[in-house]
Coordinates of C-alpha atoms in Angstrom, one line a residue:
X24 CA 112.6 45.7 78.0
X25 CA 116.2 44.9 77.4
X26 CA 118.9 47.5 77.1
X27 CA 122.1 48.0 75.1
X28 CA 125.1 50.2 75.3
X29 CA 125.9 52.7 72.6
X30 CA 129.5 54.1 72.3
X31 CA 130.6 57.4 70.8
X32 CA 134.1 58.9 71.0
X33 CA 134.9 57.2 74.3
X34 CA 131.6 57.8 75.9
X35 CA 129.1 55.0 76.6
X36 CA 125.4 55.3 77.5
X37 CA 122.8 52.7 78.1
X38 CA 119.5 53.0 76.1
X39 CA 116.6 50.7 75.3
X40 CA 117.5 48.0 72.9
X41 CA 114.7 48.9 70.4
X42 CA 116.1 52.5 69.9
X43 CA 117.6 52.5 66.4
X44 CA 121.1 54.1 66.1
X45 CA 121.6 56.6 63.2
X46 CA 125.2 57.4 62.4
X47 CA 125.1 60.9 60.8
X48 CA 128.7 60.4 59.4
X49 CA 127.4 57.4 57.4
X50 CA 124.1 59.0 56.6
X51 CA 124.6 62.8 56.6
X52 CA 121.2 63.7 55.2
X53 CA 119.3 61.7 57.8
X54 CA 116.6 63.8 59.6
X55 CA 117.2 64.0 63.3
X56 CA 113.6 63.5 64.3
X57 CA 112.6 64.2 67.9
X58 CA 109.2 62.6 67.4
X59 CA 110.7 59.1 67.3
X60 CA 112.9 57.1 69.7
X61 CA 116.4 56.8 68.4
X62 CA 120.1 57.5 69.1
X63 CA 121.8 59.9 66.7
X64 CA 125.5 60.0 66.5
X65 CA 127.5 63.0 65.3
X66 CA 126.5 66.1 63.5
X67 CA 126.0 66.6 59.8
X68 CA 126.4 69.9 57.9
X69 CA 124.5 68.4 54.9
X70 CA 120.9 69.4 54.1
X71 CA 118.7 67.1 56.2
X72 CA 116.0 65.1 54.5
X73 CA 113.3 66.1 56.9
X74 CA 109.6 66.3 56.3
X75 CA 108.3 69.8 56.0
X76 CA 105.9 69.7 58.9
X77 CA 106.3 67.6 62.0
X78 CA 105.0 68.0 65.6
X79 CA 105.3 65.8 68.6
X80 CA 108.0 64.5 70.8
X81 CA 109.3 61.0 71.9
X82 CA 112.3 60.0 74.0
X83 CA 115.7 59.6 72.5
X84 CA 119.4 60.7 72.5
X85 CA 121.8 62.8 70.4
X86 CA 125.5 62.4 70.9
X87 CA 127.7 64.9 69.0
X88 CA 131.0 66.7 69.3
X89 CA 131.2 69.3 72.1
X90 CA 131.4 72.4 69.9
X91 CA 128.8 74.5 71.7
X92 CA 127.6 75.2 75.2
X93 CA 125.1 72.8 76.9
X94 CA 121.8 74.5 77.1
X95 CA 118.7 72.6 78.3
X96 CA 115.3 73.7 77.1
X97 CA 111.8 72.5 77.3
X98 CA 111.9 68.9 76.1
X99 CA 115.7 68.7 75.9
X100 CA 118.3 68.0 78.6
X101 CA 121.9 68.7 77.5
X102 CA 125.1 67.6 79.3
X103 CA 128.6 68.5 78.3
X104 CA 131.0 65.5 78.8
X105 CA 134.3 67.4 78.7
X106 CA 136.6 64.4 79.2
X107 CA 135.3 62.8 76.0
X108 CA 134.5 66.0 74.1
X109 CA 130.9 65.0 73.7
X110 CA 127.6 66.9 74.0
X111 CA 124.8 64.6 75.0
X112 CA 121.2 65.7 74.4
X113 CA 118.4 63.6 75.9
X114 CA 115.1 64.6 74.3
X115 CA 111.8 63.7 75.8
X116 CA 108.1 63.9 75.6
X117 CA 106.2 66.2 78.1
X118 CA 106.4 64.6 81.5
X119 CA 109.5 62.5 80.5
X120 CA 112.2 64.6 82.1
X121 CA 113.0 62.1 84.8
X122 CA 113.4 59.3 82.2
X123 CA 115.7 61.4 80.1
X124 CA 117.7 62.2 83.2
X125 CA 118.0 58.5 83.9
X126 CA 119.4 57.8 80.4
X127 CA 122.0 60.6 80.9
X128 CA 122.8 59.1 84.3
X129 CA 124.0 55.9 82.7
X130 CA 126.7 57.7 80.7
X131 CA 130.4 57.1 81.4
X132 CA 133.7 58.0 79.8
X133 CA 135.7 54.9 78.7
X134 CA 138.5 56.5 76.8
X135 CA 139.5 60.1 77.7
X136 CA 140.4 62.3 74.9
X137 CA 142.2 65.6 75.4
X138 CA 139.9 67.4 77.8
X139 CA 137.7 69.9 75.9
X140 CA 136.4 72.8 77.9
X141 CA 132.7 73.5 77.4
X142 CA 132.5 76.3 74.9
X143 CA 130.8 79.5 76.1
X144 CA 127.4 80.2 74.7
X145 CA 127.6 82.9 72.1
X146 CA 126.0 86.1 73.4
X147 CA 123.7 87.3 70.6
X148 CA 122.6 90.9 70.6
X149 CA 119.0 90.9 69.5
X150 CA 118.9 93.0 66.4
X151 CA 116.9 91.1 63.7
X152 CA 113.2 91.9 63.4
X153 CA 111.1 88.9 62.2
X154 CA 109.6 89.7 59.8
X155 CA 110.2 93.3 58.9
X156 CA 108.4 94.3 55.7
X157 CA 107.2 91.5 53.4
X158 CA 104.1 92.6 51.5
X159 CA 102.9 90.2 48.8
X160 CA 106.0 88.0 49.1
X161 CA 106.4 84.3 49.7
X162 CA 107.9 82.2 52.5
X163 CA 108.7 78.5 53.0
X164 CA 108.8 76.6 56.2
X165 CA 110.5 73.3 57.0
X166 CA 111.0 71.1 60.0
X167 CA 114.7 71.8 60.5
X168 CA 116.4 75.0 59.7
X169 CA 118.2 74.4 56.4
X170 CA 122.0 74.3 56.1
X171 CA 123.8 77.5 55.1
X172 CA 124.6 75.9 51.8
X173 CA 120.9 75.3 51.2
X174 CA 120.0 78.8 52.2
X175 CA 122.5 80.2 49.9
X176 CA 121.3 78.1 47.0
X177 CA 117.7 79.2 47.7
X178 CA 118.5 82.8 48.1
X179 CA 116.1 85.0 46.1
X180 CA 115.8 85.2 43.1
X181 CA 117.1 81.6 42.8
X182 CA 113.8 80.6 44.4
X183 CA 110.7 82.7 44.8
X184 CA 111.0 82.8 48.6
X185 CA 112.2 85.7 50.6
X186 CA 111.4 84.4 54.1
X187 CA 111.9 81.1 56.0
X188 CA 109.8 79.7 58.8
X189 CA 112.0 78.3 61.6
X190 CA 111.0 76.4 64.7
X191 CA 112.7 78.1 67.6
X192 CA 111.1 76.7 70.7
X193 CA 108.4 74.5 72.3
X194 CA 108.1 71.1 73.9
X195 CA 106.6 69.5 70.7
X196 CA 109.2 70.8 68.3
X197 CA 109.9 67.6 66.4
X198 CA 113.2 68.2 64.6
X199 CA 116.6 68.9 65.9
X200 CA 118.0 72.3 64.9
X201 CA 121.8 71.9 64.5
X202 CA 122.0 74.8 62.1
X203 CA 119.8 77.2 64.1
X204 CA 122.4 79.4 65.8
X205 CA 122.8 83.2 66.2
X206 CA 125.5 83.0 63.5
X207 CA 123.1 81.3 61.1
X208 CA 120.4 84.0 61.8
X209 CA 122.9 86.9 61.3
X210 CA 124.4 85.5 58.1
X211 CA 121.0 84.9 56.5
X212 CA 119.6 88.2 57.6
X213 CA 122.6 89.8 56.0
X214 CA 121.7 87.9 52.8
X215 CA 118.3 89.4 52.8
X216 CA 116.3 86.6 54.3
X217 CA 113.4 87.3 56.6
X218 CA 112.1 84.9 59.2
X219 CA 108.8 83.5 60.6
X220 CA 109.4 82.3 64.1
X221 CA 107.4 79.2 65.3
X222 CA 106.9 77.8 68.8
X223 CA 105.3 74.3 68.9
X224 CA 104.0 74.0 72.4
X225 CA 100.8 72.8 74.1
X226 CA 98.0 71.8 71.9
X227 CA 94.2 71.9 72.2
X228 CA 92.8 69.7 75.0
X229 CA 90.5 67.9 72.6
X230 CA 93.5 66.4 70.6
X231 CA 95.6 63.3 71.2
X232 CA 98.9 65.2 71.5
X233 CA 101.1 64.3 74.4
X234 CA 101.2 67.9 75.6
X235 CA 97.9 69.6 75.9
X236 CA 96.8 72.9 77.4
X237 CA 94.4 72.8 80.3
X238 CA 90.7 72.7 79.6
X239 CA 90.3 75.3 82.3
X240 CA 90.4 78.7 80.5
X241 CA 92.2 80.5 83.4
X242 CA 94.9 77.9 83.6
X243 CA 95.2 77.8 79.8
X244 CA 95.8 81.6 79.7
X245 CA 98.5 81.3 82.3
X246 CA 100.1 78.4 80.3
X247 CA 100.1 80.7 77.2
X248 CA 101.9 83.4 79.1
X249 CA 104.6 81.0 80.2
X250 CA 105.0 79.6 76.7
X251 CA 105.4 83.1 75.4
X252 CA 108.0 84.0 78.0
X253 CA 110.1 81.0 77.1
X254 CA 109.7 81.7 73.4
X255 CA 111.1 85.2 73.9
X256 CA 114.1 83.8 75.6
X257 CA 114.7 81.5 72.7
X258 CA 114.2 84.3 70.2
X259 CA 116.6 86.6 71.9
X260 CA 119.2 83.9 72.2
X261 CA 119.1 83.6 68.4
X262 CA 119.3 87.4 67.9
X263 CA 115.7 88.3 67.3
X264 CA 114.7 91.7 68.7
X265 CA 111.6 93.3 69.9
X266 CA 109.0 93.9 67.2
X267 CA 109.5 90.3 66.0
X268 CA 106.4 88.2 65.6
X269 CA 106.4 84.7 67.2
X270 CA 103.7 82.2 66.1
X271 CA 102.2 79.7 68.5
X272 CA 101.6 76.6 66.4
X273 CA 98.2 75.2 67.2
X274 CA 97.6 72.2 65.1
X275 CA 94.2 71.2 63.7
X276 CA 91.6 70.2 66.4
X277 CA 88.0 69.0 66.5
X278 CA 86.5 72.1 68.0
X279 CA 84.0 72.0 70.8
X280 CA 82.8 74.9 73.0
X281 CA 85.2 73.9 75.8
X282 CA 88.1 73.2 73.5
X283 CA 87.6 76.6 71.7
X284 CA 87.6 78.4 75.0
X285 CA 90.8 76.8 76.1
X286 CA 92.6 77.5 72.8
X287 CA 91.4 81.2 72.7
X288 CA 92.4 81.6 76.3
X289 CA 95.9 80.1 75.7
X290 CA 96.4 82.4 72.7
X291 CA 95.2 85.4 74.8
X292 CA 97.8 84.7 77.4
X293 CA 100.4 84.1 74.6
X294 CA 99.6 87.4 72.9
X295 CA 99.5 89.5 76.1
X296 CA 102.8 88.2 77.3
X297 CA 104.5 88.8 73.9
X298 CA 103.1 92.3 73.7
X299 CA 104.2 93.0 77.3
X300 CA 107.7 92.1 76.2
X301 CA 107.6 94.2 73.0
X302 CA 107.0 91.3 70.6
X303 CA 104.2 90.6 68.3
X304 CA 101.8 87.7 69.2
X305 CA 101.0 85.5 66.2
X306 CA 99.4 82.1 65.8
X307 CA 99.6 79.3 63.2
X308 CA 96.2 77.5 62.9
X309 CA 94.2 75.4 60.6
X310 CA 91.8 77.7 58.8
X311 CA 88.9 75.3 59.4
X312 CA 89.6 74.9 63.2
X313 CA 91.6 77.7 64.9
X314 CA 90.8 80.1 62.0
X315 CA 87.0 79.6 62.5
X316 CA 87.2 79.9 66.3
X317 CA 89.4 83.0 66.3
X318 CA 87.2 84.7 63.7
X319 CA 84.0 83.9 65.6
X320 CA 85.4 85.7 68.7
X321 CA 87.3 88.4 66.8
X322 CA 85.5 91.2 68.7
X323 CA 84.9 89.5 72.0
X324 CA 86.7 91.5 74.7
X325 CA 87.0 88.3 76.8
X326 CA 89.9 87.3 74.6
X327 CA 93.0 89.0 73.3
X328 CA 93.2 88.1 69.7
X329 CA 96.6 87.4 68.1
X330 CA 98.2 90.3 66.3
X331 CA 99.1 88.2 63.3
X332 CA 97.3 85.2 61.8
X333 CA 99.0 82.4 59.9
X334 CA 96.5 80.0 58.6
X335 CA 96.8 76.7 56.8
X336 CA 94.5 76.0 53.9
X337 CA 96.1 74.0 51.2
X338 CA 94.1 75.3 48.3
X339 CA 97.1 76.6 46.2
X340 CA 95.6 80.1 46.2
X341 CA 98.6 82.3 46.6
X342 CA 97.0 85.2 48.4
X343 CA 96.4 85.9 52.1
X344 CA 92.7 86.9 52.0
X345 CA 90.8 84.5 49.8
X346 CA 89.5 82.1 52.5
X347 CA 86.0 80.9 53.1
X348 CA 86.7 80.3 56.9
X349 CA 88.2 83.7 57.8
X350 CA 86.5 87.0 56.9
X351 CA 88.6 89.2 54.7
X352 CA 87.6 92.1 57.0
X353 CA 89.6 90.6 59.9
X354 CA 93.4 91.0 60.4
X355 CA 93.5 93.6 57.6
X356 CA 96.5 95.6 58.6
X357 CA 99.2 93.5 56.9
X358 CA 98.8 90.8 59.5
X359 CA 98.4 87.6 57.5
X360 CA 100.3 84.6 56.3
X361 CA 98.5 81.9 54.2
X362 CA 100.0 78.4 54.0
X363 CA 98.6 77.6 50.7
X364 CA 100.5 74.4 50.0
X365 CA 101.4 71.5 52.4
X366 CA 104.4 69.3 52.4
X367 CA 106.1 68.9 49.0
X368 CA 109.6 68.9 47.7
X369 CA 111.2 71.8 45.8
X370 CA 114.6 72.1 44.3
X371 CA 116.4 75.4 43.8
X372 CA 120.1 75.9 43.1
X373 CA 120.5 72.1 43.0
X374 CA 119.3 71.7 46.6
X375 CA 116.1 69.8 47.4
X376 CA 114.1 70.6 50.6
X377 CA 110.7 69.3 51.8
X378 CA 108.7 72.5 52.5
X379 CA 105.3 74.1 53.0
X380 CA 104.7 77.2 50.9
X381 CA 103.2 80.5 52.2
X382 CA 101.9 83.8 50.9
X383 CA 102.9 86.6 53.2
X384 CA 101.5 90.1 53.8
X385 CA 103.2 91.4 56.9
X386 CA 104.7 94.6 58.2
X387 CA 106.4 95.1 61.6
X388 CA 105.2 97.5 64.2
X389 CA 107.1 100.8 64.4
X390 CA 110.4 101.2 66.3
X391 CA 110.2 102.5 69.8
X392 CA 110.9 106.0 71.0
X393 CA 114.4 106.8 72.0
X394 CA 115.7 109.0 74.8
X395 CA 112.6 108.5 76.9
X396 CA 113.4 110.2 80.2
X397 CA 111.7 111.9 83.1
X398 CA 112.7 114.7 85.4
X399 CA 110.7 114.9 88.6
X400 CA 109.1 117.9 90.2
X401 CA 106.7 118.1 93.1
X402 CA 103.5 116.3 91.9
X403 CA 104.7 116.7 88.3
X404 CA 107.1 115.1 85.9
X405 CA 108.7 116.4 82.7
X406 CA 108.8 113.7 80.1
X407 CA 110.6 113.8 76.8
X408 CA 111.4 111.4 74.0
X409 CA 112.4 111.2 70.3
X410 CA 110.2 109.6 67.7
X411 CA 112.2 107.1 65.5
X412 CA 113.2 108.4 62.1
X413 CA 111.2 107.2 59.2
X414 CA 108.1 106.5 61.3
X415 CA 104.8 107.8 59.9
X416 CA 103.5 108.8 63.3
X417 CA 100.0 108.3 64.4
X418 CA 100.6 109.2 68.0
X419 CA 102.8 108.6 71.0
X420 CA 101.0 106.9 73.9
X421 CA 102.2 107.4 77.5
X422 CA 100.7 105.7 80.5
X423 CA 101.8 105.3 84.1
X424 CA 101.5 103.1 87.2
X425 CA 102.3 103.9 90.8
X426 CA 105.4 102.0 91.9
X427 CA 108.3 100.8 89.8
X428 CA 106.5 98.4 87.4
X429 CA 105.2 100.2 84.3
X430 CA 101.9 99.4 82.6
X431 CA 102.5 96.3 80.4
X432 CA 100.2 97.4 77.6
X433 CA 98.9 100.7 76.1
X434 CA 95.4 100.1 77.5
X435 CA 96.5 99.5 81.0
X436 CA 97.4 101.9 83.8
X437 CA 96.6 105.6 83.9
X438 CA 96.6 107.6 80.7
X439 CA 99.2 110.4 80.7
X440 CA 99.4 111.5 77.0
X441 CA 98.4 110.6 73.5
X442 CA 99.5 112.9 70.7
X443 CA 102.4 113.9 68.4
X444 CA 104.5 116.0 70.7
X445 CA 108.0 115.0 71.9
X446 CA 107.6 116.2 75.5
X447 CA 104.9 116.8 78.0
X448 CA 104.4 117.5 81.7
X449 CA 102.6 114.9 83.7
X450 CA 100.5 116.4 86.5
X451 CA 98.5 115.2 89.4
X452 CA 101.2 112.9 90.8
X453 CA 101.0 112.0 94.5
X454 CA 103.5 113.2 97.0
X455 CA 106.2 110.7 98.2
X456 CA 105.2 108.1 95.6
X457 CA 107.2 106.4 92.8
X458 CA 105.9 106.2 89.3
X459 CA 106.8 104.1 86.3
X460 CA 106.0 105.4 82.8
X461 CA 105.9 103.5 79.5
X462 CA 105.7 105.1 76.1
X463 CA 104.6 103.4 72.8
X464 CA 104.7 104.6 69.2
X465 CA 101.5 104.0 67.2
X466 CA 102.1 104.5 63.5
X467 CA 99.6 105.9 61.0
X468 CA 98.3 102.4 60.3
X469 CA 97.5 101.7 63.9
X470 CA 100.3 99.3 64.7
X471 CA 101.9 99.8 68.1
X472 CA 105.6 99.2 68.7
X473 CA 107.4 98.1 71.9
X474 CA 107.1 100.1 75.0
X475 CA 110.0 102.0 76.5
X476 CA 110.1 102.7 80.2
X477 CA 111.3 105.3 82.6
X478 CA 110.9 105.4 86.4
X479 CA 110.8 108.2 88.9
X480 CA 111.6 107.1 92.4
X481 CA 109.5 108.9 95.0
X482 CA 111.2 110.8 97.8
X483 CA 110.1 111.8 101.3
X484 CA 110.9 114.9 103.4
X485 CA 110.3 115.3 107.1
X486 CA 109.9 118.4 109.2
X487 CA 110.5 119.2 112.8
X488 CA 110.6 122.5 114.7
X489 CA 112.5 123.6 117.8
X490 CA 109.3 125.2 119.1
X491 CA 105.7 125.4 118.1
X492 CA 105.3 129.0 119.4
X493 CA 107.7 131.9 119.8
X494 CA 107.5 135.5 120.9
X495 CA 107.7 138.3 118.4
X496 CA 111.3 138.9 117.5
X497 CA 112.3 135.3 118.4
X498 CA 113.6 132.6 116.2
X499 CA 112.9 128.9 115.5
X500 CA 115.0 126.1 113.9
X501 CA 113.3 124.0 111.2
X502 CA 114.9 120.6 110.5
X503 CA 114.4 118.0 107.8
X504 CA 115.7 114.7 106.4
X505 CA 115.1 113.7 102.8
X506 CA 115.1 110.0 101.7
X507 CA 114.3 107.8 98.7
X508 CA 111.0 105.9 99.1
X509 CA 112.3 102.7 97.5
X510 CA 115.3 102.1 99.7
X511 CA 115.0 104.6 102.5
X512 CA 118.5 105.8 101.6
X513 CA 119.4 109.4 102.4
X514 CA 119.4 112.1 99.7
X515 CA 122.9 113.4 100.4
X516 CA 124.3 116.6 98.9
X517 CA 121.0 117.7 97.3
X518 CA 119.3 121.1 97.6
X519 CA 116.4 121.1 100.0
X520 CA 114.0 124.1 100.0
X521 CA 112.1 125.5 103.0
X522 CA 108.8 127.0 102.0
X523 CA 106.6 129.3 104.1
X524 CA 103.3 130.9 104.0
X525 CA 101.5 133.2 106.5
X526 CA 99.0 131.2 108.5
X527 CA 96.1 133.2 106.9
X528 CA 97.5 132.8 103.4
X529 CA 97.5 130.1 100.7
X530 CA 100.6 131.4 98.9
X531 CA 103.9 129.6 99.5
X532 CA 107.3 131.1 99.0
X533 CA 110.8 129.7 99.3
X534 CA 112.5 131.2 102.3
X535 CA 115.7 129.1 102.4
X536 CA 117.6 126.6 100.3
X537 CA 120.1 124.3 102.1
X538 CA 122.3 121.5 100.8
X539 CA 121.7 118.3 102.7
X540 CA 124.5 116.6 104.6
X541 CA 125.6 113.0 104.2
X542 CA 122.7 111.8 106.2
X543 CA 120.2 113.7 104.1
X544 CA 119.6 116.3 106.8
X545 CA 119.3 120.1 106.7
X546 CA 118.2 122.9 108.9
X547 CA 117.3 126.6 108.8
X548 CA 116.8 129.2 111.4
X549 CA 113.8 131.5 110.8
X550 CA 112.5 134.6 112.5
X551 CA 108.9 134.8 111.5
X552 CA 107.1 138.1 112.2
X553 CA 103.6 136.5 111.9
X554 CA 102.3 133.0 112.6
X555 CA 103.7 131.0 109.8
X556 CA 103.3 127.5 108.2
X557 CA 106.5 125.9 107.1
X558 CA 107.2 122.8 104.8
X559 CA 110.5 121.4 103.6
X560 CA 110.7 120.0 100.1
X561 CA 113.0 118.3 97.6
X562 CA 112.2 119.7 94.2
X563 CA 113.1 116.6 92.1
X564 CA 115.7 115.7 89.5
X565 CA 116.2 113.2 86.7
X566 CA 115.1 109.8 88.1
X567 CA 113.7 111.3 91.4
X568 CA 110.3 112.8 92.0
X569 CA 110.1 115.8 94.3
X570 CA 108.3 115.8 97.6
X571 CA 107.0 118.0 100.4
X572 CA 107.0 117.3 104.1
X573 CA 104.0 117.8 106.2
X574 CA 103.3 121.3 107.6
X575 CA 104.7 122.8 110.8
X576 CA 102.8 125.8 112.1
X577 CA 104.8 128.3 114.3
X578 CA 102.6 130.6 116.3
X579 CA 104.1 134.0 116.8
X580 CA 102.9 135.8 120.0
X581 CA 103.2 139.6 120.2
X582 CA 105.2 141.0 123.0
X583 CA 103.0 142.8 125.5
X584 CA 104.5 144.9 128.3
X585 CA 102.7 145.9 131.6
X586 CA 103.6 148.6 134.1
X587 CA 101.9 149.0 137.5
X588 CA 102.9 150.6 140.8
X589 CA 103.9 148.0 143.4
X590 CA 102.1 149.7 146.3
X591 CA 99.2 152.2 146.6
X592 CA 96.9 153.6 149.3
X593 CA 93.3 152.4 149.5
X594 CA 91.0 154.7 147.6
X595 CA 93.6 156.2 145.4
X596 CA 93.9 155.6 141.6
X597 CA 97.0 154.4 139.8
X598 CA 97.7 153.7 136.1
X599 CA 98.2 150.4 134.3
X600 CA 100.0 151.0 131.0
X601 CA 102.2 149.4 128.4
X602 CA 102.5 148.5 124.8
X603 CA 102.1 145.7 122.2
X604 CA 104.7 144.8 119.6
X605 CA 103.9 144.6 116.7
X606 CA 101.6 147.5 117.3
X607 CA 98.1 146.4 116.0
X608 CA 96.5 149.8 116.5
X609 CA 92.8 150.0 117.3
X610 CA 92.6 146.4 118.5
X611 CA 91.3 145.6 122.0
X612 CA 93.4 144.7 125.1
X613 CA 91.8 143.3 128.2
X614 CA 92.8 144.1 131.8
X615 CA 92.2 141.1 134.1
X616 CA 92.4 140.7 137.9
X617 CA 92.9 137.4 139.7
X618 CA 89.8 136.5 141.6
X619 CA 90.1 133.1 143.2
X620 CA 91.3 130.8 140.5
X621 CA 89.9 132.9 137.7
X622 CA 90.9 135.9 135.7
X623 CA 87.8 138.0 134.9
X624 CA 88.1 141.0 132.7
X625 CA 87.8 144.3 134.7
X626 CA 88.4 146.8 131.8
X627 CA 89.1 147.0 128.1
X628 CA 90.6 149.6 125.9
X629 CA 91.9 150.1 122.3
X630 CA 95.6 150.3 121.3
X631 CA 96.5 153.7 120.0
X632 CA 98.4 154.3 116.8
X633 CA 101.7 153.5 118.4
X634 CA 100.4 150.2 120.0
X635 CA 100.3 151.7 123.5
X636 CA 97.4 151.3 126.0
X637 CA 96.5 152.7 129.4
X638 CA 94.1 151.8 132.2
X639 CA 93.3 153.4 135.6
X640 CA 92.5 151.2 138.6
X641 CA 91.2 152.2 142.1
X642 CA 91.6 149.3 144.5
X643 CA 88.8 148.9 147.1
X644 CA 90.2 146.3 149.3
X645 CA 93.4 146.1 151.3
X646 CA 95.9 143.4 150.5
X647 CA 97.7 142.4 147.3
X648 CA 95.9 142.4 144.0
X649 CA 97.2 140.8 140.8
X650 CA 96.7 142.1 137.3
X651 CA 97.6 141.1 133.8
X652 CA 96.8 142.3 130.2
X653 CA 95.6 140.1 127.4
X654 CA 95.5 140.5 123.7
X655 CA 93.4 138.0 121.7
X656 CA 94.7 136.3 118.5
X657 CA 93.9 137.6 115.1
X658 CA 94.8 136.1 111.7
X659 CA 98.5 136.9 112.0
X660 CA 99.4 136.4 115.6
X661 CA 98.5 134.2 118.5
X662 CA 96.9 135.3 121.8
X663 CA 99.4 136.8 124.1
X664 CA 99.3 137.5 127.9
X665 CA 101.5 139.9 129.8
X666 CA 103.4 139.2 132.9
X667 CA 101.4 139.2 136.1
X668 CA 101.9 142.3 138.3
X669 CA 101.0 142.5 142.0
X670 CA 100.1 145.8 143.8
X671 CA 100.0 146.0 147.6
X672 CA 97.1 148.1 148.9
X673 CA 97.4 149.6 152.4

């Protein structure tokens, strides 16, 4: 195939010779159709003479003045030629990116103009909801977004239309969109227009389109999610906020069981991804193909049905329910658009546009809660929020996941709350674990708005002790270090609490509160009077969940004294006496004598009311005998053994 060179404003590019060249300066109403090979020169602000409904993509080129930032999307490669002040857009059919790149690679600047810096992309703040509330109204859709002059001429009540369908994304979007900018959206929203957002992406596998979804349902579902994610990026770039509905355009197809499964799986992934991102999942289908298949599986839990249904049946019946293919009992909550008339011309305010006509019965889901926040405790979290004004509340739904990724949908994750309050306490949270919460507003009609998230990062506390056992009256040092579980960073300058309970008790009490140092460490010296279990803890704060360390048990041994003469005569008696502190009256002490390697008990007695004891011994053998006194543990204190005393018997 032969080639030829096309020149525009000092920029040359080589294209196939059979590509027609359309000069938009000479023919300002020409439709820039991406479904046909061509080279389009310039940019026109006139109303394009485009067909109402086109899908498909070929390979071609658009050369226009560099007045906006280059932004490549699915099916379009853009290149800013700053030396010539030209924006080159190579459009291509699915799989044709390399060929489009080759065309752009032939470009060269032949006559430099004053260098034009590539404009910065306008940063749109998503604020427009598409659609908001349009009950019983009408919308038109057309292949390319109309000029601002046309939109002004058609503004209600000049025409009967209050909304416009616009093609925002998708690899099979067949018309160029020179007018579709954030500024165009904002201006028309301010003029009262509402919007139906359309993505023309992969089509049913049983069609002849150049871009088809997989016949494997699992793969088709994943493709639907990817398409939805890309559509959200396109919608947000134009200024469309959460709660907006985006419709996947699935053109008519000859349904088979396998084709139906692929389409419904693709739309399941599409809807799930949009819902996860706070948008409404819609689809545009032929009533006799997609409408029938979706209706047949309306209650099948294997599929996630679209939130909104836009169906094409050109019967000129201007309502949204009178259709023989789709039961009126489905999509009843103001979720329908009926395209009742196919491509035709209409003129309003002196401007003619080729359009499709639609009856619309839609409402948007409720706005999200505001001020959703969490304050962590130990195994609990205090959650609070504000319900948006003007919402007829059904309930607020709160769910959670462990980790930092919240549940994507209100039927996923662990239920925390469903009701009409504005604050709750979440209980049953695990120690040293992070939690992500998401809250949704469900209005009185059952529509659910975007989720709002808050995360509590888990914390961890350690414990160590200078000794595991001490004598009564002694002290022990308890140390800790507190950290974040996500990064391991120290919790510096925060209050850490030391808790204690008697070994035989289940009741904890705070015995010290210490501010951590720069490394998250703290310590406290304690003088327990009974055997005691200690645990350090961080009690939580906004954004951080509290935690408890493991337990450290400090055994407290009573002090036991022993007195015994150092020498006695054989056959005489001598006392062995002493005391136990604390006193433990009426408990048993054991007198033991060393015999070989063992310490058998030779006598027992009870402590008196002051904790004293006394024995009498009468040695029967000459030599040195060794004695000790033992008190056995009770619930409060550990076993204690006196010093060993030796007595010489002569």
